mmCIF file of N, CA and C in Angstrom:
data_model
loop_
_atom_site.group_PDB
_atom_site.id
_atom_site.type_symbol
_atom_site.label_atom_id
_atom_site.label_comp_id
_atom_site.label_asym_id
_atom_site.label_seq_id
_atom_site.Cartn_x
_atom_site.Cartn_y
_atom_site.Cartn_z
ATOM 1 N N MET A 20 -53.172 78.983 -7.271
ATOM 2 C CA MET A 20 -52.237 78.529 -8.178
ATOM 3 C C MET A 20 -51.475 76.802 -8.318
ATOM 4 N N ILE A 21 -51.810 76.034 -8.772
ATOM 5 C CA ILE A 21 -52.063 74.742 -9.101
ATOM 6 C C ILE A 21 -50.149 74.041 -9.082
ATOM 7 N N ASP A 22 -49.704 72.805 -8.723
ATOM 8 C CA ASP A 22 -49.068 72.774 -8.434
ATOM 9 C C ASP A 22 -48.386 72.192 -9.551
ATOM 10 N N PHE A 23 -47.176 71.463 -8.995
ATOM 11 C CA PHE A 23 -45.817 70.943 -10.897
ATOM 12 C C PHE A 23 -46.505 70.021 -11.157
ATOM 13 N N ASP A 24 -47.254 69.236 -10.841
ATOM 14 C CA ASP A 24 -47.480 68.052 -10.758
ATOM 15 C C ASP A 24 -48.692 68.070 -11.499
ATOM 16 N N THR A 25 -49.654 68.788 -12.340
ATOM 17 C CA THR A 25 -51.220 68.837 -12.006
ATOM 18 C C THR A 25 -50.848 69.745 -13.308
ATOM 19 N N ALA A 26 -50.412 70.514 -13.395
ATOM 20 C CA ALA A 26 -50.063 71.455 -14.269
ATOM 21 C C ALA A 26 -49.236 70.326 -16.096
ATOM 22 N N VAL A 27 -47.784 68.966 -15.324
ATOM 23 C CA VAL A 27 -48.256 68.741 -16.464
ATOM 24 C C VAL A 27 -49.050 67.693 -17.042
ATOM 25 N N TRP A 28 -50.439 67.084 -15.955
ATOM 26 C CA TRP A 28 -51.368 66.315 -15.831
ATOM 27 C C TRP A 28 -51.508 66.914 -16.839
ATOM 28 N N THR A 29 -51.789 67.972 -16.626
ATOM 29 C CA THR A 29 -52.868 69.493 -17.579
ATOM 30 C C THR A 29 -53.015 69.325 -19.559
ATOM 31 N N ALA A 30 -51.583 69.916 -19.106
ATOM 32 C CA ALA A 30 -50.308 70.051 -20.906
ATOM 33 C C ALA A 30 -50.135 68.909 -21.217
ATOM 34 N N VAL A 31 -50.121 67.679 -20.794
ATOM 35 C CA VAL A 31 -50.191 66.475 -21.367
ATOM 36 C C VAL A 31 -51.679 66.003 -21.822
ATOM 37 N N GLY A 32 -53.105 66.337 -20.465
ATOM 38 C CA GLY A 32 -54.367 66.360 -22.161
ATOM 39 C C GLY A 32 -54.802 66.832 -22.150
ATOM 40 N N SER A 33 -53.743 67.677 -23.074
ATOM 41 C CA SER A 33 -54.327 69.077 -23.731
ATOM 42 C C SER A 33 -53.622 68.651 -25.798
ATOM 43 N N ILE A 34 -52.563 67.929 -25.459
ATOM 44 C CA ILE A 34 -52.474 66.864 -26.887
ATOM 45 C C ILE A 34 -53.428 65.823 -27.366
ATOM 46 N N PRO A 35 -53.967 67.359 -28.298
ATOM 47 C CA PRO A 35 -54.811 66.201 -29.664
ATOM 48 C C PRO A 35 -53.972 64.561 -30.026
ATOM 49 N N PRO A 36 -55.497 63.955 -30.152
ATOM 50 C CA PRO A 36 -54.569 63.158 -30.993
ATOM 51 C C PRO A 36 -54.130 63.336 -32.750
ATOM 52 N N GLY A 37 -53.001 62.483 -32.458
ATOM 53 C CA GLY A 37 -51.940 62.367 -33.583
ATOM 54 C C GLY A 37 -50.998 63.456 -34.131
ATOM 55 N N LYS A 38 -50.667 64.058 -32.336
ATOM 56 C CA LYS A 38 -50.184 64.923 -32.067
ATOM 57 C C LYS A 38 -48.740 65.258 -31.039
ATOM 58 N N VAL A 39 -47.954 65.272 -31.070
ATOM 59 C CA VAL A 39 -47.040 64.386 -29.268
ATOM 60 C C VAL A 39 -45.981 66.157 -29.128
ATOM 61 N N ALA A 40 -45.640 66.257 -27.779
ATOM 62 C CA ALA A 40 -44.726 66.664 -27.763
ATOM 63 C C ALA A 40 -43.500 66.382 -26.797
ATOM 64 N N THR A 41 -42.916 67.245 -26.590
ATOM 65 C CA THR A 41 -41.271 66.538 -25.627
ATOM 66 C C THR A 41 -41.877 67.153 -24.793
ATOM 67 N N TYR A 42 -40.572 66.480 -23.982
ATOM 68 C CA TYR A 42 -41.025 66.731 -22.147
ATOM 69 C C TYR A 42 -40.536 68.222 -21.970
ATOM 70 N N GLY A 43 -39.795 69.179 -23.556
ATOM 71 C CA GLY A 43 -39.118 70.503 -22.886
ATOM 72 C C GLY A 43 -40.578 70.940 -22.739
ATOM 73 N N SER A 44 -41.328 71.148 -24.133
ATOM 74 C CA SER A 44 -42.264 71.500 -24.562
ATOM 75 C C SER A 44 -43.939 70.932 -23.456
ATOM 76 N N ILE A 45 -44.172 70.016 -23.203
ATOM 77 C CA ILE A 45 -44.588 70.469 -21.623
ATOM 78 C C ILE A 45 -44.173 70.807 -20.138
ATOM 79 N N ALA A 46 -42.836 71.051 -20.198
ATOM 80 C CA ALA A 46 -42.497 71.702 -18.687
ATOM 81 C C ALA A 46 -42.502 73.261 -19.022
ATOM 82 N N LYS A 47 -42.618 73.621 -20.241
ATOM 83 C CA LYS A 47 -42.722 75.366 -21.072
ATOM 84 C C LYS A 47 -44.497 75.332 -20.761
ATOM 85 N N LEU A 48 -45.527 74.339 -21.278
ATOM 86 C CA LEU A 48 -46.608 74.185 -20.764
ATOM 87 C C LEU A 48 -48.168 74.972 -19.424
ATOM 88 N N ALA A 49 -45.887 73.984 -18.373
ATOM 89 C CA ALA A 49 -46.794 73.404 -16.956
ATOM 90 C C ALA A 49 -45.858 74.763 -16.965
ATOM 91 N N GLY A 50 -45.500 75.760 -17.352
ATOM 92 C CA GLY A 50 -45.035 77.109 -16.347
ATOM 93 C C GLY A 50 -43.642 76.914 -16.106
ATOM 94 N N HIS A 51 -43.078 75.965 -16.771
ATOM 95 C CA HIS A 51 -40.962 75.201 -15.770
ATOM 96 C C HIS A 51 -40.148 75.511 -16.956
ATOM 97 N N PRO A 52 -39.979 76.012 -17.846
ATOM 98 C CA PRO A 52 -39.461 75.828 -18.780
ATOM 99 C C PRO A 52 -38.017 74.980 -19.141
ATOM 100 N N LYS A 53 -37.802 74.706 -17.092
ATOM 101 C CA LYS A 53 -36.202 73.721 -17.241
ATOM 102 C C LYS A 53 -36.654 72.689 -16.673
ATOM 103 N N ARG A 54 -37.935 72.790 -16.256
ATOM 104 C CA ARG A 54 -37.773 71.345 -15.409
ATOM 105 C C ARG A 54 -38.275 69.808 -17.110
ATOM 106 N N ALA A 55 -38.253 69.691 -18.303
ATOM 107 C CA ALA A 55 -37.963 69.046 -18.310
ATOM 108 C C ALA A 55 -37.877 67.473 -18.288
ATOM 109 N N ARG A 56 -37.028 67.284 -17.475
ATOM 110 C CA ARG A 56 -36.590 65.713 -16.276
ATOM 111 C C ARG A 56 -37.833 65.294 -15.651
ATOM 112 N N ALA A 57 -37.756 66.589 -15.438
ATOM 113 C CA ALA A 57 -38.680 66.769 -13.962
ATOM 114 C C ALA A 57 -40.246 66.047 -14.770
ATOM 115 N N VAL A 58 -40.660 65.756 -16.064
ATOM 116 C CA VAL A 58 -41.631 65.927 -16.217
ATOM 117 C C VAL A 58 -41.743 64.183 -17.043
ATOM 118 N N GLY A 59 -40.731 63.873 -16.801
ATOM 119 C CA GLY A 59 -40.686 62.614 -17.109
ATOM 120 C C GLY A 59 -40.424 61.651 -16.070
ATOM 121 N N ARG A 60 -39.735 62.346 -14.634
ATOM 122 C CA ARG A 60 -40.512 61.521 -13.560
ATOM 123 C C ARG A 60 -41.890 61.557 -13.246
ATOM 124 N N ILE A 61 -42.532 63.545 -12.866
ATOM 125 C CA ILE A 61 -43.935 62.762 -13.455
ATOM 126 C C ILE A 61 -44.654 61.671 -14.102
ATOM 127 N N LEU A 62 -44.532 61.059 -15.408
ATOM 128 C CA LEU A 62 -45.278 60.554 -16.004
ATOM 129 C C LEU A 62 -44.341 59.185 -15.605
ATOM 130 N N SER A 63 -43.197 58.604 -15.616
ATOM 131 C CA SER A 63 -42.776 57.468 -14.876
ATOM 132 C C SER A 63 -44.164 56.930 -13.623
ATOM 133 N N LYS A 64 -44.203 57.780 -12.923
ATOM 134 C CA LYS A 64 -45.390 57.436 -11.555
ATOM 135 C C LYS A 64 -46.550 57.530 -11.877
ATOM 136 N N LEU A 65 -47.099 57.296 -13.440
ATOM 137 C CA LEU A 65 -48.540 57.397 -13.643
ATOM 138 C C LEU A 65 -49.432 56.207 -13.250
ATOM 139 N N PRO A 66 -49.992 55.931 -12.850
ATOM 140 C CA PRO A 66 -51.017 53.920 -12.894
ATOM 141 C C PRO A 66 -50.696 53.668 -14.043
ATOM 142 N N GLU A 67 -50.391 52.214 -14.607
ATOM 143 C CA GLU A 67 -50.733 51.628 -15.625
ATOM 144 C C GLU A 67 -51.907 51.831 -15.640
ATOM 145 N N ASP A 68 -53.119 51.981 -15.512
ATOM 146 C CA ASP A 68 -54.487 52.671 -16.220
ATOM 147 C C ASP A 68 -55.099 53.849 -16.486
ATOM 148 N N SER A 69 -53.973 54.750 -16.331
ATOM 149 C CA SER A 69 -53.570 56.285 -16.203
ATOM 150 C C SER A 69 -54.555 56.335 -17.519
ATOM 151 N N THR A 70 -55.652 56.899 -18.397
ATOM 152 C CA THR A 70 -55.928 57.049 -19.228
ATOM 153 C C THR A 70 -55.797 58.823 -19.754
ATOM 154 N N LEU A 71 -54.949 59.692 -18.807
ATOM 155 C CA LEU A 71 -54.161 60.574 -19.911
ATOM 156 C C LEU A 71 -52.573 59.997 -20.983
ATOM 157 N N PRO A 72 -52.596 60.774 -22.367
ATOM 158 C CA PRO A 72 -51.917 60.294 -23.192
ATOM 159 C C PRO A 72 -50.921 60.948 -22.723
ATOM 160 N N TRP A 73 -50.677 59.913 -22.054
ATOM 161 C CA TRP A 73 -48.759 60.065 -21.758
ATOM 162 C C TRP A 73 -48.088 59.185 -23.234
ATOM 163 N N HIS A 74 -48.186 59.098 -23.836
ATOM 164 C CA HIS A 74 -47.675 57.943 -25.430
ATOM 165 C C HIS A 74 -47.628 59.904 -26.288
ATOM 166 N N ARG A 75 -47.663 60.593 -26.469
ATOM 167 C CA ARG A 75 -48.093 61.829 -27.213
ATOM 168 C C ARG A 75 -46.022 62.232 -26.761
ATOM 169 N N VAL A 76 -45.857 61.839 -25.025
ATOM 170 C CA VAL A 76 -44.695 62.601 -25.308
ATOM 171 C C VAL A 76 -42.979 61.850 -25.507
ATOM 172 N N ILE A 77 -42.338 62.989 -26.289
ATOM 173 C CA ILE A 77 -41.278 61.855 -26.637
ATOM 174 C C ILE A 77 -39.917 62.855 -25.928
ATOM 175 N N ASN A 78 -39.104 63.098 -26.795
ATOM 176 C CA ASN A 78 -38.012 63.680 -26.420
ATOM 177 C C ASN A 78 -37.710 64.168 -27.285
ATOM 178 N N ALA A 79 -36.444 65.194 -26.610
ATOM 179 C CA ALA A 79 -36.074 66.412 -28.325
ATOM 180 C C ALA A 79 -35.446 66.078 -29.441
ATOM 181 N N GLN A 80 -35.245 64.986 -29.657
ATOM 182 C CA GLN A 80 -34.475 64.209 -30.846
ATOM 183 C C GLN A 80 -36.175 63.665 -31.767
ATOM 184 N N GLY A 81 -37.250 64.217 -31.334
ATOM 185 C CA GLY A 81 -38.061 63.452 -31.616
ATOM 186 C C GLY A 81 -37.793 61.564 -31.971
ATOM 187 N N LYS A 82 -37.973 61.382 -30.855
ATOM 188 C CA LYS A 82 -37.578 59.352 -30.649
ATOM 189 C C LYS A 82 -38.238 59.369 -28.790
ATOM 190 N N LEU A 83 -38.644 57.750 -29.113
ATOM 191 C CA LEU A 83 -39.423 57.697 -28.055
ATOM 192 C C LEU A 83 -38.495 57.404 -26.258
ATOM 193 N N SER A 84 -38.793 58.095 -25.656
ATOM 194 C CA SER A 84 -37.700 57.775 -24.623
ATOM 195 C C SER A 84 -37.249 56.110 -24.250
ATOM 196 N N PHE A 85 -38.361 55.097 -24.259
ATOM 197 C CA PHE A 85 -37.717 53.772 -23.901
ATOM 198 C C PHE A 85 -36.557 53.465 -24.867
ATOM 199 N N GLU A 86 -36.020 52.195 -24.252
ATOM 200 C CA GLU A 86 -34.869 50.948 -24.974
ATOM 201 C C GLU A 86 -36.085 50.294 -25.606
ATOM 202 N N VAL A 87 -35.730 50.453 -27.641
ATOM 203 C CA VAL A 87 -35.554 50.045 -28.594
ATOM 204 C C VAL A 87 -36.379 48.782 -27.935
ATOM 205 N N ALA A 88 -37.575 48.127 -28.809
ATOM 206 C CA ALA A 88 -37.877 46.886 -28.568
ATOM 207 C C ALA A 88 -38.324 46.699 -27.489
ATOM 208 N N SER A 89 -37.996 47.406 -26.749
ATOM 209 C CA SER A 89 -39.026 46.969 -25.399
ATOM 210 C C SER A 89 -40.611 47.065 -24.903
ATOM 211 N N PRO A 90 -40.544 46.241 -24.429
ATOM 212 C CA PRO A 90 -42.893 46.406 -23.960
ATOM 213 C C PRO A 90 -43.489 48.037 -24.194
ATOM 214 N N ARG A 91 -42.225 48.490 -23.161
ATOM 215 C CA ARG A 91 -43.220 50.186 -23.029
ATOM 216 C C ARG A 91 -42.534 50.826 -24.862
ATOM 217 N N TYR A 92 -41.594 51.195 -25.352
ATOM 218 C CA TYR A 92 -41.595 51.474 -26.406
ATOM 219 C C TYR A 92 -42.340 51.091 -27.969
ATOM 220 N N LEU A 93 -42.761 49.168 -27.404
ATOM 221 C CA LEU A 93 -43.716 48.458 -28.188
ATOM 222 C C LEU A 93 -45.142 49.062 -27.852
ATOM 223 N N THR A 94 -45.239 49.637 -27.195
ATOM 224 C CA THR A 94 -46.366 49.924 -26.239
ATOM 225 C C THR A 94 -46.611 51.630 -26.971
ATOM 226 N N GLN A 95 -46.070 52.527 -27.017
ATOM 227 C CA GLN A 95 -45.800 53.632 -26.690
ATOM 228 C C GLN A 95 -45.949 54.285 -28.420
ATOM 229 N N LYS A 96 -44.845 53.181 -29.485
ATOM 230 C CA LYS A 96 -44.672 53.077 -30.706
ATOM 231 C C LYS A 96 -46.296 52.729 -31.268
ATOM 232 N N ALA A 97 -46.820 52.082 -31.110
ATOM 233 C CA ALA A 97 -48.213 51.241 -31.658
ATOM 234 C C ALA A 97 -49.193 52.690 -31.191
ATOM 235 N N ARG A 98 -49.142 53.433 -30.234
ATOM 236 C CA ARG A 98 -50.676 53.895 -29.297
ATOM 237 C C ARG A 98 -50.582 55.246 -30.757
ATOM 238 N N LEU A 99 -49.064 55.723 -31.187
ATOM 239 C CA LEU A 99 -48.829 56.742 -32.349
ATOM 240 C C LEU A 99 -49.424 56.167 -33.226
ATOM 241 N N GLN A 100 -48.769 55.002 -33.672
ATOM 242 C CA GLN A 100 -49.241 55.081 -35.220
ATOM 243 C C GLN A 100 -50.750 55.171 -35.539
ATOM 244 N N GLU A 101 -51.169 54.196 -34.199
ATOM 245 C CA GLU A 101 -52.848 54.263 -34.145
ATOM 246 C C GLU A 101 -54.196 55.932 -34.086
ATOM 247 N N GLU A 102 -52.874 56.468 -34.224
ATOM 248 C CA GLU A 102 -53.259 57.893 -34.470
ATOM 249 C C GLU A 102 -52.531 58.189 -35.364
ATOM 250 N N GLY A 103 -52.201 57.498 -36.145
ATOM 251 C CA GLY A 103 -51.719 58.069 -37.067
ATOM 252 C C GLY A 103 -50.211 59.070 -37.551
ATOM 253 N N VAL A 104 -50.096 58.910 -36.471
ATOM 254 C CA VAL A 104 -47.790 58.990 -36.182
ATOM 255 C C VAL A 104 -47.091 58.503 -37.209
ATOM 256 N N TYR A 105 -46.600 58.916 -37.982
ATOM 257 C CA TYR A 105 -45.389 57.983 -38.846
ATOM 258 C C TYR A 105 -43.872 58.272 -38.478
ATOM 259 N N PHE A 106 -43.509 57.289 -38.069
ATOM 260 C CA PHE A 106 -42.320 57.552 -37.675
ATOM 261 C C PHE A 106 -41.199 56.961 -39.268
ATOM 262 N N THR A 107 -39.841 58.079 -38.843
ATOM 263 C CA THR A 107 -38.698 57.083 -40.177
ATOM 264 C C THR A 107 -37.433 56.548 -39.228
ATOM 265 N N GLY A 108 -37.375 55.480 -39.989
ATOM 266 C CA GLY A 108 -36.482 55.543 -38.584
ATOM 267 C C GLY A 108 -37.237 54.979 -37.163
ATOM 268 N N ALA A 109 -36.837 55.304 -36.533
ATOM 269 C CA ALA A 109 -36.944 55.409 -34.608
ATOM 270 C C ALA A 109 -37.506 56.819 -34.195
ATOM 271 N N ARG A 110 -37.743 57.764 -35.360
ATOM 272 C CA ARG A 110 -37.512 58.836 -35.384
ATOM 273 C C ARG A 110 -39.265 60.073 -36.035
ATOM 274 N N ILE A 111 -39.838 60.560 -34.613
ATOM 275 C CA ILE A 111 -40.929 61.341 -35.324
ATOM 276 C C ILE A 111 -40.707 62.517 -36.089
ATOM 277 N N ASN A 112 -41.672 62.721 -37.046
ATOM 278 C CA ASN A 112 -41.068 64.264 -37.218
ATOM 279 C C ASN A 112 -41.660 65.480 -36.662
ATOM 280 N N LEU A 113 -40.527 65.924 -36.143
ATOM 281 C CA LEU A 113 -41.368 67.897 -35.323
ATOM 282 C C LEU A 113 -41.904 69.024 -36.228
ATOM 283 N N THR A 114 -41.429 68.901 -37.230
ATOM 284 C CA THR A 114 -41.876 69.922 -37.788
ATOM 285 C C THR A 114 -43.176 69.185 -37.943
ATOM 286 N N THR A 115 -44.168 68.122 -38.370
ATOM 287 C CA THR A 115 -44.808 67.041 -38.827
ATOM 288 C C THR A 115 -45.986 66.764 -37.560
ATOM 289 N N TYR A 116 -45.097 66.874 -36.259
ATOM 290 C CA TYR A 116 -45.965 65.834 -35.346
ATOM 291 C C TYR A 116 -46.488 67.031 -34.028
ATOM 292 N N LEU A 117 -45.371 68.131 -33.793
ATOM 293 C CA LEU A 117 -45.080 68.496 -32.444
ATOM 294 C C LEU A 117 -46.269 69.771 -32.424
ATOM 295 N N ILE A 118 -46.708 69.776 -30.852
ATOM 296 C CA ILE A 118 -47.933 71.107 -30.941
ATOM 297 C C ILE A 118 -46.928 72.043 -30.242
ATOM 298 N N GLU A 119 -48.347 73.572 -31.017
ATOM 299 C CA GLU A 119 -47.119 74.176 -30.785
ATOM 300 C C GLU A 119 -47.296 75.020 -29.227
ATOM 301 N N THR A 120 -46.371 75.525 -28.684
ATOM 302 C CA THR A 120 -46.527 76.227 -26.802
ATOM 303 C C THR A 120 -46.258 77.365 -26.951
#
């Protein structure tokens, strides 16, 4: 049995380019559907040079969780747009881009 951190990293690593997952869907894929907040804490501890596609994880409203216009917000948005994910205002259409869990 793998620990929760490893299960989260594996789930995040499985999100294909051009798709997103919510913190809750990652928690579900990792086997703990009620631990969405823990997913955020795990991802916040990734090293800056991590190759894990953390930028593909968003909140359940289809928004990025960083403060709008902050450096991390702009980085995440740019990386998603480079993969072909389109925003309507500050939101991503979950019907179009959310992976199936």
